């Protein structure tokens, strides 16, 4: 008798979760359709429909014809019933994105703001956050949480910074941000956050390595649909593998790191800081840009070949440069294939799904996924 109640509670939870997941899949559903699809009785479906209606997660959205009787009421997900906010902080910019329960981007913002570990900087961050919330038309009750992607190693508690040299984050950065954003805040490594967008968009890709090609170079290993952080949260730090022995000095103190040779700034600096202008000039045949791009692709091929030799999985190319790589993917695949010792082609290379706001979106999606899983 003592085990009956917990078992019943668990079954009720499973039924509610399964019904909610069907609504997440999209489209209108009637009680009859849900009962047939999930092999549940109508009273069970009706009870859960009422609970989801009371929570504001679904709403009546129409009806379906029912031969010989009244039309059946149809329901759909209210995708904006809840939302999460993602923030990306870099040396020179603050980017934000608001996402709904389906992971759709509701609105974004990006402003130039030189990072400073100061009260004025975080006060401005809070102001920009409030502007985004207002722009998205969100109320406080709708916001599940705020994820902040940083160019830093973040501990498993999502509050503590373990390593940060790109921007001068202080040990109390969590408190500094939380003081101006009155919601649940979690910190994320930028590459890990960006990689999560790929898991969300392509759940069938169970194992992959995400290579972030931005002004700083990062990586993330996705293992069984989960970001693998490593024993000390340092997994995937491809930017600090040695690419050229005794090469250029890196900010980390070592020489020849991948970071120095694949930073997007090597390209954007040729076009007055604009990566978009660099690729426009490359397409138009600018000779200096063509030479720089050829050199960049060579270094990228070496890096990709090394990562693939170690992990033997798909590699997703993301970040600022990754957003422009579709037109050059076949060239890169040929270069990688030429370096491979086992005759493998470069078919394992993919370009990112999120061309922009990947870090902010990924930081927000963690809250969306957690909420959807808990229903």
Short mmCIF file of C-alpha atoms in Angstrom, two decimals:
data_model
loop_
_atom_site.label_atom_id
_atom_site.label_comp_id
_atom_site.label_asym_id
_atom_site.label_seq_id
_atom_site.Cartn_x
_atom_site.Cartn_y
_atom_site.Cartn_z
CA UNK A 1 0.00 0.00 0.00
CA UNK A 2 2.90 2.33 0.79
CA UNK A 3 4.24 2.11 -2.78
CA UNK A 4 0.90 2.71 -4.51
CA UNK A 5 0.70 6.48 -4.09
CA UNK A 6 4.25 7.28 -5.32
CA UNK A 7 3.64 5.02 -8.32
CA UNK A 8 0.37 6.76 -9.14
CA UNK A 9 2.03 10.17 -8.82
CA UNK A 10 4.78 9.04 -11.20
CA UNK A 11 2.30 7.76 -13.75
CA UNK A 12 0.35 11.03 -13.60
CA UNK A 13 3.58 12.95 -14.13
CA UNK A 14 4.51 10.80 -17.14
CA UNK A 15 1.06 11.27 -18.67
CA UNK A 16 1.23 15.05 -18.28
CA UNK A 17 4.74 15.17 -19.69
CA UNK A 18 3.79 13.08 -22.72
CA UNK A 19 0.75 15.27 -23.44
CA UNK A 20 2.79 18.46 -23.13
CA UNK A 21 5.53 17.04 -25.37
CA UNK A 22 2.95 16.37 -28.07
CA UNK A 23 1.99 20.04 -27.98
CA UNK A 24 5.66 20.99 -28.26
CA UNK A 25 5.77 19.00 -31.49
CA UNK A 26 3.43 21.60 -32.99
CA UNK A 27 -0.02 21.81 -34.51
CA UNK A 28 -3.53 21.63 -33.11
CA UNK A 29 -4.65 18.61 -31.10
CA UNK A 30 -8.00 17.47 -29.77
CA UNK A 31 -8.59 15.40 -26.65
CA UNK A 32 -9.63 12.50 -28.82
CA UNK A 33 -6.43 12.67 -30.88
CA UNK A 34 -4.26 12.80 -27.77
CA UNK A 35 -6.10 9.85 -26.23
CA UNK A 36 -5.61 7.78 -29.39
CA UNK A 37 -1.96 8.79 -29.91
CA UNK A 38 -0.90 8.19 -26.30
CA UNK A 39 -3.22 5.29 -25.53
CA UNK A 40 -4.87 7.17 -22.65
CA UNK A 41 -8.47 7.42 -21.55
CA UNK A 42 -10.42 10.61 -22.30
CA UNK A 43 -10.85 11.58 -18.59
CA UNK A 44 -7.06 11.43 -18.07
CA UNK A 45 -6.44 13.58 -21.13
CA UNK A 46 -9.19 16.01 -20.14
CA UNK A 47 -7.74 16.49 -16.65
CA UNK A 48 -4.28 17.23 -18.00
CA UNK A 49 -5.67 19.54 -20.68
CA UNK A 50 -7.42 21.52 -17.94
CA UNK A 51 -4.19 21.79 -15.93
CA UNK A 52 -2.24 23.02 -18.96
CA UNK A 53 -4.99 25.51 -19.74
CA UNK A 54 -4.94 26.81 -16.17
CA UNK A 55 -1.16 27.21 -16.40
CA UNK A 56 -1.56 29.19 -19.62
CA UNK A 57 0.67 26.77 -21.54
CA UNK A 58 -1.98 25.80 -24.08
CA UNK A 59 -5.10 27.50 -25.41
CA UNK A 60 -8.12 26.68 -27.54
CA UNK A 61 -7.12 27.28 -31.13
CA UNK A 62 -9.95 25.92 -33.24
CA UNK A 63 -11.97 22.78 -33.81
CA UNK A 64 -12.03 19.66 -35.92
CA UNK A 65 -15.00 18.13 -37.67
CA UNK A 66 -16.36 15.03 -36.01
CA UNK A 67 -18.62 12.96 -38.25
CA UNK A 68 -22.05 12.47 -36.71
CA UNK A 69 -21.56 14.90 -33.85
CA UNK A 70 -20.26 18.22 -32.66
CA UNK A 71 -16.86 19.48 -33.71
CA UNK A 72 -14.09 18.60 -31.26
CA UNK A 73 -12.27 21.48 -29.59
CA UNK A 74 -8.61 21.71 -30.64
CA UNK A 75 -5.77 23.11 -28.54
CA UNK A 76 -2.30 24.42 -29.32
CA UNK A 77 0.82 25.38 -27.40
CA UNK A 78 1.11 28.99 -26.25
CA UNK A 79 4.76 29.26 -27.21
CA UNK A 80 5.23 32.66 -25.58
CA UNK A 81 3.74 31.56 -22.25
CA UNK A 82 7.30 31.46 -20.96
CA UNK A 83 10.58 32.80 -22.28
CA UNK A 84 14.26 32.86 -21.44
CA UNK A 85 16.85 35.54 -22.08
CA UNK A 86 20.40 34.92 -23.25
CA UNK A 87 23.25 37.41 -23.02
CA UNK A 88 26.66 37.28 -24.68
CA UNK A 89 29.41 39.44 -23.23
CA UNK A 90 32.58 40.02 -25.26
CA UNK A 91 35.40 42.51 -25.11
CA UNK A 92 33.52 45.07 -27.19
CA UNK A 93 29.87 44.05 -27.47
CA UNK A 94 26.80 42.97 -25.53
CA UNK A 95 24.38 40.76 -27.47
CA UNK A 96 21.00 39.57 -26.17
CA UNK A 97 18.23 37.27 -27.35
CA UNK A 98 14.79 36.38 -26.01
CA UNK A 99 13.54 32.88 -26.88
CA UNK A 100 10.12 31.27 -26.50
CA UNK A 101 9.22 27.72 -25.40
CA UNK A 102 9.92 26.35 -28.88
CA UNK A 103 13.36 27.92 -28.96
CA UNK A 104 12.27 30.53 -31.49
CA UNK A 105 14.03 33.87 -31.24
CA UNK A 106 11.48 36.52 -30.26
CA UNK A 107 13.82 39.48 -30.45
CA UNK A 108 17.52 40.33 -30.30
CA UNK A 109 19.78 43.28 -29.62
CA UNK A 110 23.47 43.99 -30.06
CA UNK A 111 25.29 47.10 -28.91
CA UNK A 112 28.90 48.12 -28.85
CA UNK A 113 30.09 48.32 -25.24
CA UNK A 114 33.71 47.95 -24.19
CA UNK A 115 33.88 45.54 -21.27
CA UNK A 116 34.79 46.98 -17.93
CA UNK A 117 34.51 45.29 -14.57
CA UNK A 118 32.77 48.32 -13.14
CA UNK A 119 29.45 49.27 -11.62
CA UNK A 120 28.73 51.51 -14.61
CA UNK A 121 29.17 48.60 -17.04
CA UNK A 122 26.83 46.27 -15.15
CA UNK A 123 24.31 49.05 -14.63
CA UNK A 124 24.28 49.54 -18.41
CA UNK A 125 23.90 45.76 -18.84
CA UNK A 126 20.81 45.86 -16.63
CA UNK A 127 19.38 48.77 -18.60
CA UNK A 128 19.90 46.95 -21.91
CA UNK A 129 18.28 43.86 -20.42
CA UNK A 130 15.17 45.80 -19.40
CA UNK A 131 14.96 47.32 -22.88
CA UNK A 132 15.05 43.86 -24.45
CA UNK A 133 12.34 42.55 -22.11
CA UNK A 134 10.14 45.52 -22.98
CA UNK A 135 10.83 45.07 -26.70
CA UNK A 136 9.86 41.40 -26.45
CA UNK A 137 6.66 42.30 -24.60
CA UNK A 138 7.47 40.02 -21.67
CA UNK A 139 6.30 40.19 -18.09
CA UNK A 140 8.40 39.10 -15.14
CA UNK A 141 6.23 36.01 -14.63
CA UNK A 142 7.08 34.76 -18.11
CA UNK A 143 10.86 34.87 -17.71
CA UNK A 144 12.34 31.49 -16.76
CA UNK A 145 15.88 32.73 -16.35
CA UNK A 146 18.81 34.59 -17.83
CA UNK A 147 21.85 32.80 -19.22
CA UNK A 148 25.09 34.72 -19.68
CA UNK A 149 27.71 33.43 -22.12
CA UNK A 150 31.26 34.50 -21.31
CA UNK A 151 34.72 33.96 -22.85
CA UNK A 152 35.80 32.16 -19.70
CA UNK A 153 35.84 28.76 -18.02
CA UNK A 154 32.83 28.43 -15.74
CA UNK A 155 32.49 25.97 -12.87
CA UNK A 156 29.71 23.40 -12.70
CA UNK A 157 27.76 25.65 -10.30
CA UNK A 158 27.29 28.14 -13.20
CA UNK A 159 28.34 30.95 -10.88
CA UNK A 160 32.09 30.64 -10.41
CA UNK A 161 34.70 31.74 -12.95
CA UNK A 162 37.64 29.32 -13.11
CA UNK A 163 39.73 31.06 -15.77
CA UNK A 164 39.37 34.34 -17.61
CA UNK A 165 42.03 36.25 -19.50
CA UNK A 166 40.18 37.55 -22.56
CA UNK A 167 38.14 39.91 -20.41
CA UNK A 168 39.01 40.85 -16.85
CA UNK A 169 36.19 39.17 -14.95
CA UNK A 170 36.32 39.50 -11.19
CA UNK A 171 35.55 36.61 -8.87
CA UNK A 172 32.21 38.16 -7.92
CA UNK A 173 30.96 38.61 -11.51
CA UNK A 174 27.86 36.55 -10.73
CA UNK A 175 26.89 38.96 -7.96
CA UNK A 176 27.73 41.96 -10.16
CA UNK A 177 25.36 40.76 -12.89
CA UNK A 178 22.63 39.55 -10.53
CA UNK A 179 22.53 42.92 -8.79
CA UNK A 180 21.12 44.44 -11.99
CA UNK A 181 19.11 41.49 -13.37
CA UNK A 182 16.49 40.40 -10.80
CA UNK A 183 15.90 36.91 -12.21
CA UNK A 184 17.57 33.53 -11.98
CA UNK A 185 21.00 34.00 -13.58
CA UNK A 186 23.40 31.30 -14.75
CA UNK A 187 26.84 31.70 -16.34
CA UNK A 188 28.07 29.63 -19.29
CA UNK A 189 31.28 29.20 -21.21
CA UNK A 190 30.65 30.81 -24.59
CA UNK A 191 31.55 27.77 -26.73
CA UNK A 192 29.47 25.43 -24.56
CA UNK A 193 26.48 27.75 -24.88
CA UNK A 194 26.85 27.97 -28.65
CA UNK A 195 27.19 24.19 -28.99
CA UNK A 196 23.91 23.73 -27.14
CA UNK A 197 22.08 25.44 -30.01
CA UNK A 198 23.22 22.63 -32.30
CA UNK A 199 21.94 19.97 -29.86
CA UNK A 200 18.60 21.76 -29.76
CA UNK A 201 18.26 22.07 -33.53
CA UNK A 202 19.54 18.58 -34.37
CA UNK A 203 18.83 16.14 -31.50
CA UNK A 204 19.79 13.19 -33.72
CA UNK A 205 23.40 14.37 -33.80
CA UNK A 206 24.36 12.60 -30.59
CA UNK A 207 28.12 13.09 -30.78
CA UNK A 208 29.89 16.09 -32.30
CA UNK A 209 32.59 18.65 -31.70
CA UNK A 210 31.62 22.31 -31.96
CA UNK A 211 34.47 24.55 -33.11
CA UNK A 212 33.79 28.22 -32.36
CA UNK A 213 35.63 30.49 -34.79
CA UNK A 214 35.13 33.94 -33.32
CA UNK A 215 37.50 36.60 -32.06
CA UNK A 216 38.49 33.96 -29.54
CA UNK A 217 38.60 30.26 -30.41
CA UNK A 218 36.70 27.74 -28.34
CA UNK A 219 35.37 24.24 -28.60
CA UNK A 220 32.85 21.93 -27.05
CA UNK A 221 32.50 18.15 -27.19
CA UNK A 222 28.90 16.95 -27.31
CA UNK A 223 28.66 13.36 -26.07
CA UNK A 224 25.32 11.53 -26.11
CA UNK A 225 23.41 14.79 -26.65
CA UNK A 226 25.09 16.37 -23.63
CA UNK A 227 27.85 18.94 -23.36
CA UNK A 228 30.89 17.11 -21.97
CA UNK A 229 32.71 19.57 -19.67
CA UNK A 230 35.70 17.42 -18.72
CA UNK A 231 36.96 16.61 -15.24
CA UNK A 232 37.78 20.25 -14.48
CA UNK A 233 35.50 22.11 -16.96
CA UNK A 234 38.31 22.49 -19.51
CA UNK A 235 37.24 20.01 -22.20
CA UNK A 236 37.20 21.31 -25.75
CA UNK A 237 39.69 24.16 -25.30
CA UNK A 238 40.98 23.70 -28.83
CA UNK A 239 42.09 27.32 -28.98
CA UNK A 240 45.04 26.47 -26.80
CA UNK A 241 46.30 23.43 -28.64
CA UNK A 242 49.72 24.08 -30.16
CA UNK A 243 49.32 24.53 -33.90
CA UNK A 244 52.74 26.01 -34.73
CA UNK A 245 55.57 24.98 -32.34
CA UNK A 246 57.35 28.06 -30.98
CA UNK A 247 54.94 30.23 -33.00
CA UNK A 248 53.18 33.47 -32.14
CA UNK A 249 52.86 34.38 -28.47
CA UNK A 250 49.35 33.76 -27.13
CA UNK A 251 47.63 35.74 -24.38
CA UNK A 252 47.62 32.53 -22.32
CA UNK A 253 51.42 32.71 -22.09
CA UNK A 254 52.20 29.87 -24.50
CA UNK A 255 53.35 30.05 -28.11
CA UNK A 256 51.78 28.84 -31.34
CA UNK A 257 48.23 28.32 -30.02
CA UNK A 258 45.37 27.76 -32.49
CA UNK A 259 43.84 30.94 -31.05
CA UNK A 260 46.46 33.12 -32.72
CA UNK A 261 45.95 31.67 -36.20
CA UNK A 262 42.17 31.21 -36.37
CA UNK A 263 40.88 34.31 -34.59
CA UNK A 264 38.30 36.10 -36.73
CA UNK A 265 40.25 39.31 -36.13
CA UNK A 266 42.94 38.05 -38.51
CA UNK A 267 40.33 38.53 -41.24
CA UNK A 268 38.21 41.44 -40.01
CA UNK A 269 41.31 43.56 -39.32
CA UNK A 270 41.91 43.65 -43.07
CA UNK A 271 38.49 45.26 -43.59
CA UNK A 272 38.50 47.94 -40.89
CA UNK A 273 37.14 45.55 -38.29
CA UNK A 274 34.20 44.26 -40.35
CA UNK A 275 34.04 40.52 -41.01
CA UNK A 276 31.09 41.09 -43.31
CA UNK A 277 33.16 43.48 -45.40
CA UNK A 278 36.03 41.00 -45.48
CA UNK A 279 33.86 38.27 -46.98
CA UNK A 280 32.29 40.73 -49.40
CA UNK A 281 35.77 41.71 -50.56
CA UNK A 282 36.82 38.05 -50.74
CA UNK A 283 33.85 37.30 -52.98
CA UNK A 284 34.85 40.20 -55.20
CA UNK A 285 38.38 38.82 -55.57
CA UNK A 286 40.38 41.21 -53.39
CA UNK A 287 43.87 39.73 -53.70
CA UNK A 288 44.97 40.51 -50.16
CA UNK A 289 41.79 38.96 -48.80
CA UNK A 290 42.18 35.88 -51.02
CA UNK A 291 45.73 35.30 -49.73
CA UNK A 292 44.65 35.75 -46.12
CA UNK A 293 41.70 33.40 -46.56
CA UNK A 294 43.85 30.72 -48.20
CA UNK A 295 46.22 30.88 -45.24
CA UNK A 296 43.31 30.80 -42.79
CA UNK A 297 41.77 27.73 -44.44
CA UNK A 298 45.14 25.98 -44.25
CA UNK A 299 45.37 26.52 -40.50
CA UNK A 300 41.72 25.55 -40.07
CA UNK A 301 42.25 22.31 -42.00
CA UNK A 302 45.20 21.39 -39.76
CA UNK A 303 43.14 22.07 -36.64
CA UNK A 304 40.10 20.16 -37.86
CA UNK A 305 42.20 17.17 -38.90
CA UNK A 306 43.76 16.95 -35.44
CA UNK A 307 40.41 17.17 -33.66
CA UNK A 308 38.88 14.54 -35.93
CA UNK A 309 41.83 12.19 -35.44
CA UNK A 310 41.23 12.34 -31.70
CA UNK A 311 37.42 12.21 -31.59
CA UNK A 312 36.27 10.66 -34.90
CA UNK A 313 32.94 12.49 -34.92
CA UNK A 314 31.13 15.23 -36.80
CA UNK A 315 32.68 18.67 -36.44
CA UNK A 316 30.38 21.70 -36.51
CA UNK A 317 31.99 24.97 -37.55
CA UNK A 318 30.43 27.91 -35.74
CA UNK A 319 31.21 31.34 -34.40
CA UNK A 320 31.60 34.52 -36.42
CA UNK A 321 33.57 32.85 -39.23
CA UNK A 322 31.40 29.72 -39.15
CA UNK A 323 28.44 31.84 -40.19
CA UNK A 324 30.14 32.53 -43.55
CA UNK A 325 31.57 29.08 -44.27
CA UNK A 326 28.77 27.51 -46.33
CA UNK A 327 30.23 28.81 -49.59
CA UNK A 328 33.71 27.52 -48.73
CA UNK A 329 32.88 24.19 -47.11
CA UNK A 330 33.81 21.99 -50.08
CA UNK A 331 37.21 23.67 -50.37
CA UNK A 332 37.83 23.03 -46.67
CA UNK A 333 36.67 19.41 -46.96
CA UNK A 334 39.17 18.80 -49.75
CA UNK A 335 41.99 20.30 -47.70
CA UNK A 336 41.07 18.18 -44.68
CA UNK A 337 40.78 15.01 -46.76
CA UNK A 338 44.28 15.60 -48.13
CA UNK A 339 45.65 15.63 -44.57
CA UNK A 340 43.80 12.54 -43.35
CA UNK A 341 45.95 9.48 -42.76
CA UNK A 342 43.11 6.98 -43.17
CA UNK A 343 41.60 8.09 -46.45
CA UNK A 344 38.59 9.71 -44.81
CA UNK A 345 36.93 12.51 -46.72
CA UNK A 346 35.73 15.70 -45.12
CA UNK A 347 32.08 14.69 -45.05
CA UNK A 348 32.03 14.92 -41.27
CA UNK A 349 32.33 18.72 -41.47
CA UNK A 350 29.15 20.75 -40.95
CA UNK A 351 28.39 24.44 -40.68
CA UNK A 352 26.43 25.81 -37.74
CA UNK A 353 22.65 26.17 -37.78
CA UNK A 354 22.67 29.38 -35.74
CA UNK A 355 24.65 31.84 -37.86
CA UNK A 356 24.18 34.64 -35.33
CA UNK A 357 23.35 34.97 -31.62
CA UNK A 358 24.41 31.35 -31.04
CA UNK A 359 26.00 32.07 -27.65
CA UNK A 360 23.11 34.15 -26.30
CA UNK A 361 20.57 31.69 -27.71
CA UNK A 362 22.34 28.67 -26.27
CA UNK A 363 22.55 30.25 -22.83
CA UNK A 364 18.78 30.87 -22.95
CA UNK A 365 17.90 27.44 -24.34
CA UNK A 366 19.19 25.73 -21.20
CA UNK A 367 16.29 27.26 -19.27
CA UNK A 368 13.76 26.40 -21.98
CA UNK A 369 14.90 22.77 -22.09
CA UNK A 370 14.79 22.43 -18.31
CA UNK A 371 11.28 23.90 -18.09
CA UNK A 372 9.93 21.72 -20.92
CA UNK A 373 11.40 18.61 -19.32
CA UNK A 374 9.84 19.36 -15.94
CA UNK A 375 6.22 19.64 -17.13
#
